[in-house]
Short mmCIF file of C-alpha atoms in Angstrom, two decimals:
data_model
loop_
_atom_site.label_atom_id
_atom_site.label_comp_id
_atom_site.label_asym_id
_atom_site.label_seq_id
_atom_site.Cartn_x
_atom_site.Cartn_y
_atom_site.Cartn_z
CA UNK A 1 -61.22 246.93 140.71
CA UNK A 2 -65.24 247.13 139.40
CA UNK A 3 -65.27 243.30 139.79
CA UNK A 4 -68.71 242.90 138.47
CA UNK A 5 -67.80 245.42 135.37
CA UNK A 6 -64.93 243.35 134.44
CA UNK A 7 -67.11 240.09 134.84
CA UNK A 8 -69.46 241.28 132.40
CA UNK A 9 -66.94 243.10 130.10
CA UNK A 10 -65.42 239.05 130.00
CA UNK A 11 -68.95 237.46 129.28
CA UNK A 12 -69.71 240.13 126.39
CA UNK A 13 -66.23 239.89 124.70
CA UNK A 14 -65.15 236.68 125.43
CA UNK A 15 -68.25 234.32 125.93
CA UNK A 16 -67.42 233.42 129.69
CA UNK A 17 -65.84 234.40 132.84
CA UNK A 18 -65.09 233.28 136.13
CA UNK A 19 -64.97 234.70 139.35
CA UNK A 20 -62.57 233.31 142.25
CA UNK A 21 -63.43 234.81 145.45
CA UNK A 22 -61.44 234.09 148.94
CA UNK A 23 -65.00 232.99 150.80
CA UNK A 24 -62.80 232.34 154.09
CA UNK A 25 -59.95 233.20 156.33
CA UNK A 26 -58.51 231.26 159.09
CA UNK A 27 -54.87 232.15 160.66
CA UNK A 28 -52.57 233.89 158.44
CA UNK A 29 -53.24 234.20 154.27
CA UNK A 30 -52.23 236.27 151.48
CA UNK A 31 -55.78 238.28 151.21
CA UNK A 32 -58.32 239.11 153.13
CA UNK A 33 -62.13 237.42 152.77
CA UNK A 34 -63.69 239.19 149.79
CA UNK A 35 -60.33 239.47 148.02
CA UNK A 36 -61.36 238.60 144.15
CA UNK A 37 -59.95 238.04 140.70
CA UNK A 38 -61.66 238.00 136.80
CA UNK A 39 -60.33 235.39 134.65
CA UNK A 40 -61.26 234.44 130.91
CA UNK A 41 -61.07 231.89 129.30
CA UNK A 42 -57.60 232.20 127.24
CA UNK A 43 -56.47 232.62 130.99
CA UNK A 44 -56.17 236.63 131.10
CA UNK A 45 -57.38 237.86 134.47
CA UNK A 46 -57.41 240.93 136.48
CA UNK A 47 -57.05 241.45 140.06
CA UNK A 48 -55.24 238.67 142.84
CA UNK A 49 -56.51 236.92 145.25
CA UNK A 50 -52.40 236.95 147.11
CA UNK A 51 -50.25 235.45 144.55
CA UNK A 52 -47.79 232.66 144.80
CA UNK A 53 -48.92 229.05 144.64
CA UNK A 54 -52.64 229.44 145.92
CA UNK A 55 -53.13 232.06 143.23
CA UNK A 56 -51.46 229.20 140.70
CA UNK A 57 -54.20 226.74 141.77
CA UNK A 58 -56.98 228.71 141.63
CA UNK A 59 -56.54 230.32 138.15
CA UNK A 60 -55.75 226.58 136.64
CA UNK A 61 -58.84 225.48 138.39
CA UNK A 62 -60.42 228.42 137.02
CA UNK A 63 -59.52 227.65 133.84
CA UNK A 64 -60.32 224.12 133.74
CA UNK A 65 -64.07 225.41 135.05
CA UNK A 66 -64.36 227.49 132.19
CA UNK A 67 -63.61 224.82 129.73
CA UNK A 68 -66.21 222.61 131.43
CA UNK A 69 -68.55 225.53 130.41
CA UNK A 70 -70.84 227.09 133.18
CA UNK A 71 -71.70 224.96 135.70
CA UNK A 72 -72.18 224.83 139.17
CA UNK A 73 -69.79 226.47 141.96
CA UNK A 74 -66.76 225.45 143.60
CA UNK A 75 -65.51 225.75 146.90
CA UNK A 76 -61.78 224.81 147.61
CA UNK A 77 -60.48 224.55 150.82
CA UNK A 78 -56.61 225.20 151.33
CA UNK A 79 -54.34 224.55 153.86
CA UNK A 80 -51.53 227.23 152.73
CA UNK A 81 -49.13 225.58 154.50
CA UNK A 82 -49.38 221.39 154.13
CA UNK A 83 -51.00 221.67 150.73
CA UNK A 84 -49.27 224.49 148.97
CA UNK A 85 -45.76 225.15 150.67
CA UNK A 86 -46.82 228.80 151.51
CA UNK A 87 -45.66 230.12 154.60
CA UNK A 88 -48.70 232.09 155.78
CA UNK A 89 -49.86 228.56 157.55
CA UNK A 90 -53.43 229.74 157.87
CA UNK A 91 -56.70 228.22 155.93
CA UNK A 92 -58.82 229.49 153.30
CA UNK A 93 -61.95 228.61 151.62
CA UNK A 94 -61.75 229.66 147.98
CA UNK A 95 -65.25 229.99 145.89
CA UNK A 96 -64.73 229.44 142.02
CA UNK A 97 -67.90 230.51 139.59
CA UNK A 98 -68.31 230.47 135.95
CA UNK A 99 -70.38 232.65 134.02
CA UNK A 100 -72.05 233.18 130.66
CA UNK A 101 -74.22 235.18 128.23
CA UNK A 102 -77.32 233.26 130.24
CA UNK A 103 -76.02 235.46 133.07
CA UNK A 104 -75.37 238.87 131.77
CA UNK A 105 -79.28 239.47 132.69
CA UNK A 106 -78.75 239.16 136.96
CA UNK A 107 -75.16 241.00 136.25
CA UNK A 108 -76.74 244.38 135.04
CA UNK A 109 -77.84 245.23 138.65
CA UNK A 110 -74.56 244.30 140.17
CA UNK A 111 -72.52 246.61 137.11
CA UNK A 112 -75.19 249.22 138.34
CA UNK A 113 -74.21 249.26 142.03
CA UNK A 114 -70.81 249.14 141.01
CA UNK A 115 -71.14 251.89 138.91
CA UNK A 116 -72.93 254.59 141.58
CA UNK A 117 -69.44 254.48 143.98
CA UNK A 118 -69.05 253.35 146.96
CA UNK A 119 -69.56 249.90 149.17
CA UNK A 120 -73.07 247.86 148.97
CA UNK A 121 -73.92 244.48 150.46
CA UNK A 122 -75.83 241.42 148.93
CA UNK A 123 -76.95 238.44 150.54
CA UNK A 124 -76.23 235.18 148.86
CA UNK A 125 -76.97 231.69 148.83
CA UNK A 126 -76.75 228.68 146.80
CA UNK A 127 -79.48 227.39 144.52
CA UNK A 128 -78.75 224.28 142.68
CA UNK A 129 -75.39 224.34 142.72
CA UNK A 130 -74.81 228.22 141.81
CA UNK A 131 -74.35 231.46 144.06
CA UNK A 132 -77.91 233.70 144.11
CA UNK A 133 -77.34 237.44 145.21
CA UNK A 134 -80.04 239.28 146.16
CA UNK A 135 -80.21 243.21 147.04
CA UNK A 136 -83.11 243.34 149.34
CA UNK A 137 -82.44 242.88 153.11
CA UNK A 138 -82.79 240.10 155.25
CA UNK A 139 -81.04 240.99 158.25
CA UNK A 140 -82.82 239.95 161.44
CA UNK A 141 -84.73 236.87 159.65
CA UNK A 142 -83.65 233.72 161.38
CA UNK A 143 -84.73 231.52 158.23
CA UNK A 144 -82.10 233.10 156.32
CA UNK A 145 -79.21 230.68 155.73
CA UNK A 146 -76.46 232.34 153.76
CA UNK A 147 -73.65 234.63 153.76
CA UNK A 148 -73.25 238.43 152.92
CA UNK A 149 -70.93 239.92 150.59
CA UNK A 150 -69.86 243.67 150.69
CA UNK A 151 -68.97 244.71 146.91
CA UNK A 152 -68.13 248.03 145.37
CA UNK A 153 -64.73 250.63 146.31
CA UNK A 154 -64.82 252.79 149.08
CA UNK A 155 -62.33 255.45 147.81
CA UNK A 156 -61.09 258.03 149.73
CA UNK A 157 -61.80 261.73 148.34
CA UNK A 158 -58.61 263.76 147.52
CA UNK A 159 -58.09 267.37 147.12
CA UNK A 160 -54.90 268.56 145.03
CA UNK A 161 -54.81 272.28 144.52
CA UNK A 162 -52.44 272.79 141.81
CA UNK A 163 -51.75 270.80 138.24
CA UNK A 164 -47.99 271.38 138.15
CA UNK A 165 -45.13 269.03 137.94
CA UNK A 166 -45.98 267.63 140.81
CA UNK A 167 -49.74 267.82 141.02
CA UNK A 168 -49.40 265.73 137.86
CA UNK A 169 -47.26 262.99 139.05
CA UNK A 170 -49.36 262.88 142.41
CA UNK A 171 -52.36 262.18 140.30
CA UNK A 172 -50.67 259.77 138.17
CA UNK A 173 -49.28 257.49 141.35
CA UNK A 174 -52.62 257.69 143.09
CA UNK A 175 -54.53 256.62 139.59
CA UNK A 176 -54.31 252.79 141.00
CA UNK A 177 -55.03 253.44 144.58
CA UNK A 178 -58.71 253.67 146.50
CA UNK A 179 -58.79 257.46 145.93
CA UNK A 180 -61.34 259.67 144.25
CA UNK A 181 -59.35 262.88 143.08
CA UNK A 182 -60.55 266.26 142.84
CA UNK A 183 -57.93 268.38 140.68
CA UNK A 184 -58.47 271.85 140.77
CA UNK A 185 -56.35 274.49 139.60
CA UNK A 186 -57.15 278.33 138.28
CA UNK A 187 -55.51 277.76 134.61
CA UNK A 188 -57.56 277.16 131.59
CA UNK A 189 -54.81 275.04 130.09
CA UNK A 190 -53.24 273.54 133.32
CA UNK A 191 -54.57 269.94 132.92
CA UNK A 192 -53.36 266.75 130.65
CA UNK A 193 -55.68 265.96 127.69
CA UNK A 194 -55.81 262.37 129.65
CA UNK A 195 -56.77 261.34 133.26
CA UNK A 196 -56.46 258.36 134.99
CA UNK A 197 -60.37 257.08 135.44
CA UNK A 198 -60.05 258.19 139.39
CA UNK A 199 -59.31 261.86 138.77
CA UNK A 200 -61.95 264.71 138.22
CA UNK A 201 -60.13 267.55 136.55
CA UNK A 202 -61.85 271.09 137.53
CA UNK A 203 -61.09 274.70 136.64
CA UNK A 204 -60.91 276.02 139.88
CA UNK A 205 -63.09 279.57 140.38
CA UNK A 206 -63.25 279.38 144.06
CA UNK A 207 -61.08 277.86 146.18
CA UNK A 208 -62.32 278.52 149.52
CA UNK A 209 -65.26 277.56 148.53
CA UNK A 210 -64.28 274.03 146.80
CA UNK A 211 -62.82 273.58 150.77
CA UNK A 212 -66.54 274.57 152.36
CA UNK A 213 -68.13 272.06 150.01
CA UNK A 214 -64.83 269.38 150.39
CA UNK A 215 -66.55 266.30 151.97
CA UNK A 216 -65.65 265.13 155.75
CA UNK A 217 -62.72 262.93 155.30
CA UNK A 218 -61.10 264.24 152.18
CA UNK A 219 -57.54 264.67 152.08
CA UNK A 220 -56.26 267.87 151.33
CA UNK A 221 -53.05 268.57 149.21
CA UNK A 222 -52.41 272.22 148.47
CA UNK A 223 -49.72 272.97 145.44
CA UNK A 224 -50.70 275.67 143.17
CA UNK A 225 -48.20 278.54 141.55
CA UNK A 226 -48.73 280.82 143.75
CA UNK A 227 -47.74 281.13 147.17
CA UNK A 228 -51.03 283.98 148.29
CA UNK A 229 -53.23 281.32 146.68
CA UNK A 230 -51.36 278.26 149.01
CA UNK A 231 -52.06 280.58 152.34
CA UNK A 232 -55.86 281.23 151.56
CA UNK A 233 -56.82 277.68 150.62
CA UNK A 234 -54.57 275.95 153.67
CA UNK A 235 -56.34 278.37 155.50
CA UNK A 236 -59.51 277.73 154.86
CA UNK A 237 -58.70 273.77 154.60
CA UNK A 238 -56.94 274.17 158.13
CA UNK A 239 -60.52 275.79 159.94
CA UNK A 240 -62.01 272.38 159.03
CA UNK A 241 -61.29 268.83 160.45
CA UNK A 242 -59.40 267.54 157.46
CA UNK A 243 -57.30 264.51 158.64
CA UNK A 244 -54.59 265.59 156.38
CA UNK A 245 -53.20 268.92 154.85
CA UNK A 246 -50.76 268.96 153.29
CA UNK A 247 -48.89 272.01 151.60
CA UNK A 248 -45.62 271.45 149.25
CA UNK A 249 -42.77 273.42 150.49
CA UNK A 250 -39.60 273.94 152.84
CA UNK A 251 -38.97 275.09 156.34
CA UNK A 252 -39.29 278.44 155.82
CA UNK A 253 -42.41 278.52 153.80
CA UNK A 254 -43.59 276.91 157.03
CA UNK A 255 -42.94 279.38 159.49
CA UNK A 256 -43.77 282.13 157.21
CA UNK A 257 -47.42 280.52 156.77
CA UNK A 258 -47.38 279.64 160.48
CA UNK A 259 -46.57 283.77 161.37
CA UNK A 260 -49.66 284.32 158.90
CA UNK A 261 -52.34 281.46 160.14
CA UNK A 262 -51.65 282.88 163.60
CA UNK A 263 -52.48 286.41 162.38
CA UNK A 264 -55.66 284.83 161.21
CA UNK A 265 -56.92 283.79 164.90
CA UNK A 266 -55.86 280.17 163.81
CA UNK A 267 -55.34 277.57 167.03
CA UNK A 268 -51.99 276.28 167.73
CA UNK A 269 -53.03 272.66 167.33
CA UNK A 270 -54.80 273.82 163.96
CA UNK A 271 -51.50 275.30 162.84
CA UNK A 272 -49.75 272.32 164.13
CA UNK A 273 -50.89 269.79 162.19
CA UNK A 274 -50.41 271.42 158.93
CA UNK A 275 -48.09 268.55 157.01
CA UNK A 276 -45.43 270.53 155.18
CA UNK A 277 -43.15 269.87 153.81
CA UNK A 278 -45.26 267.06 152.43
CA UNK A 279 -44.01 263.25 151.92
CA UNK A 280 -41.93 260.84 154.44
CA UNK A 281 -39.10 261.63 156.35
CA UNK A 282 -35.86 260.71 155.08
CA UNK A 283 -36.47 261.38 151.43
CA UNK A 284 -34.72 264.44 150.25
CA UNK A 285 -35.07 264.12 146.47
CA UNK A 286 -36.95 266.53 145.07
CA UNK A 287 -37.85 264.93 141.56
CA UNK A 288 -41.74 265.45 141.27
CA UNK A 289 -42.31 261.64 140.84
CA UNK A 290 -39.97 260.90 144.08
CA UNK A 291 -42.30 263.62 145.70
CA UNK A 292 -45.28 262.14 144.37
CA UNK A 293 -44.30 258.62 145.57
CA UNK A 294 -43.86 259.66 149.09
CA UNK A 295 -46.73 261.63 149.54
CA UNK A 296 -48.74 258.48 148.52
CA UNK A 297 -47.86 256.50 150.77
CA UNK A 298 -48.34 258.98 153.55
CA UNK A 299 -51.72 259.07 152.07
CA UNK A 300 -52.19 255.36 152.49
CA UNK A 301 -51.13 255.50 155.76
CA UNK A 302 -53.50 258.17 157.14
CA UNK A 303 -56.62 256.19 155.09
CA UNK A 304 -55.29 252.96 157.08
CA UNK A 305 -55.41 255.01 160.43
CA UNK A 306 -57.40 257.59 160.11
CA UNK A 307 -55.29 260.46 160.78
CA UNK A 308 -51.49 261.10 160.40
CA UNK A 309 -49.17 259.28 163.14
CA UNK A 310 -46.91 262.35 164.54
CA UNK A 311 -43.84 260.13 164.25
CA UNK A 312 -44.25 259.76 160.13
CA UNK A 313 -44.37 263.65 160.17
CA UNK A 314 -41.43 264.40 157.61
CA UNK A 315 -38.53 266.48 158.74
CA UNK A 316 -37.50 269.90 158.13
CA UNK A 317 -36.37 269.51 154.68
CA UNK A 318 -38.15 271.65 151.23
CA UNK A 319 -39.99 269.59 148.79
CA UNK A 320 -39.96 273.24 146.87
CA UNK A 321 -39.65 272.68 143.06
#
């Protein structure tokens, strides 16, 4: 979520906003420091900083801020465990701050950042009772008495070759997820009129080529109509140090490719960690949303760990549709 986006989007169309942050972790809680949530006035909010009873207490003191008008800060420290009945039983330091039209000025910059992509840092501090973030850098100065906050998404760049049935539910599952999507396919009339904000759609003139310019990291999912078109871009995507590629397809598409990528000169362990079929084990349906759903969460778990754990390799079943 573009925190500061929503923030102002809340100020302009609604007069006021608040932002409840999780400042502090200690033991076990819901979220993670920097976890964050919008809320209006009417209540209305967008994003969670863990649910359940914390979450409760926070948006009604939220609320209760708001009507107050702006004023200054609030930090709320929570036992989960005596205070709320939550069994996390760790500790957490929750900052509350209300904002208004005086404050759309010092948001622009933030919206900005935001805006660009990516993770950024400011260094904050309270002034009179309010939070001051600052861009410039004052790492290494010992008079510097604050805390740093890292804003912004980093989202994980996604290759899917291919906008059929289930390119286009892959694209739709990931559309809430940290990904950027590339969606590339050779049709003029192979994309939806509507794409999730995430997703870049893009008529595909060179594939081996998109792969050389791919950046280091990206995710690679080839699934286009036709099966020459699969070999050259896995191909090319497997001669690179993709973490993941994937190719949609059964057994014997497999060892056919395999025969082929050999042929090429390819190395064994290149050839080995081609993902195909695609998706967890286990999960035979073949229902391009079912398909889609699995192969998300194998994507999640290689952006968690940075490459594909050989045990979650799926099993020698098609995903062919």
């Amino acid at each position: 979520m573009r925190v500061w986006n929503q923030l102002a989007d809340f100020v302009t169309r609604h007069g006021s906003g608040a932002l409840i942050t999780v400042h502090d972790v200690k033991g076990s809680a819901p979220r993670e420091a920097g976890a964050r949530m919008v809320v209006r006035p009417d209540g209305a909010f967008h994003g969670t900083i863990g649910g359940g009873q914390l979450e409760f207490r926070m948006l009604d003191i939220a609320r209760e801020m708001l009507g107050a008008g702006r004023g200054p800060a609030r930090i709320v420290d929570q036992a989960l465990g005596p205070d709320l009945g939550q069994c996390c039983g760790g500790r957490v330091k929750i900052l509350i701050e209300t904002f208004d039209s005086r404050d759309l000025e010092d948001l622009g910059p933030l919206v900005e950042a935001e805006a660009e992509g990516g993770l950024f840092e400011v260094e904050c501090r309270m002034e009179e009772g309010r939070v001051r973030r600052e861009f410039s850098s004052a790492v290494g100065d010992d008079r510097w008495t604050g805390w740093r906050e890292t804003h912004g998404e980093a989202r994980t760049p996604v290759l899917i070759f291919g906008a059929g049935h289930v390119g286009r539910a892959l694209v739709l599952s990931l559309a809430p997820l940290p990904f950027a999507v590339r969606w590339l396919d050779d049709r003029d009339d192979a994309f939806p009129a509507h794409l999730p904000a995430n997703a870049k759609a893009v008529r595909m003139w060179d594939p081996e080529a998109e792969v050389a310019e791919a950046k280091p990291g990206s995710l690679m999912l080839v699934m286009t109509h036709d099966h020459p078109l699969d070999m050259a871009i896995a191909a090319a995507a497997l001669k690179r140090d993709f973490p993941y590629v994937g190719l949609i397809g059964s057994a014997t598409k497999r060892a056919r490719f395999e025969k082929r990528f050999r042929e090429l000169g390819l190395a064994e362990e290149k050839i080995r960690s081609l993902v195909c079929p695609i998706g967890l084990p286990g999960i035979a349906d073949k229902d391009p949303a079912v398909i889609a759903a699995s192969v998300t969460v194998q994507l999640l778990q290689v952006r968690e760990h940075g490459r594909l754990e050989r045990n979650l390799s799926p099993p020698a079943a098609s995903n062919d549709t």
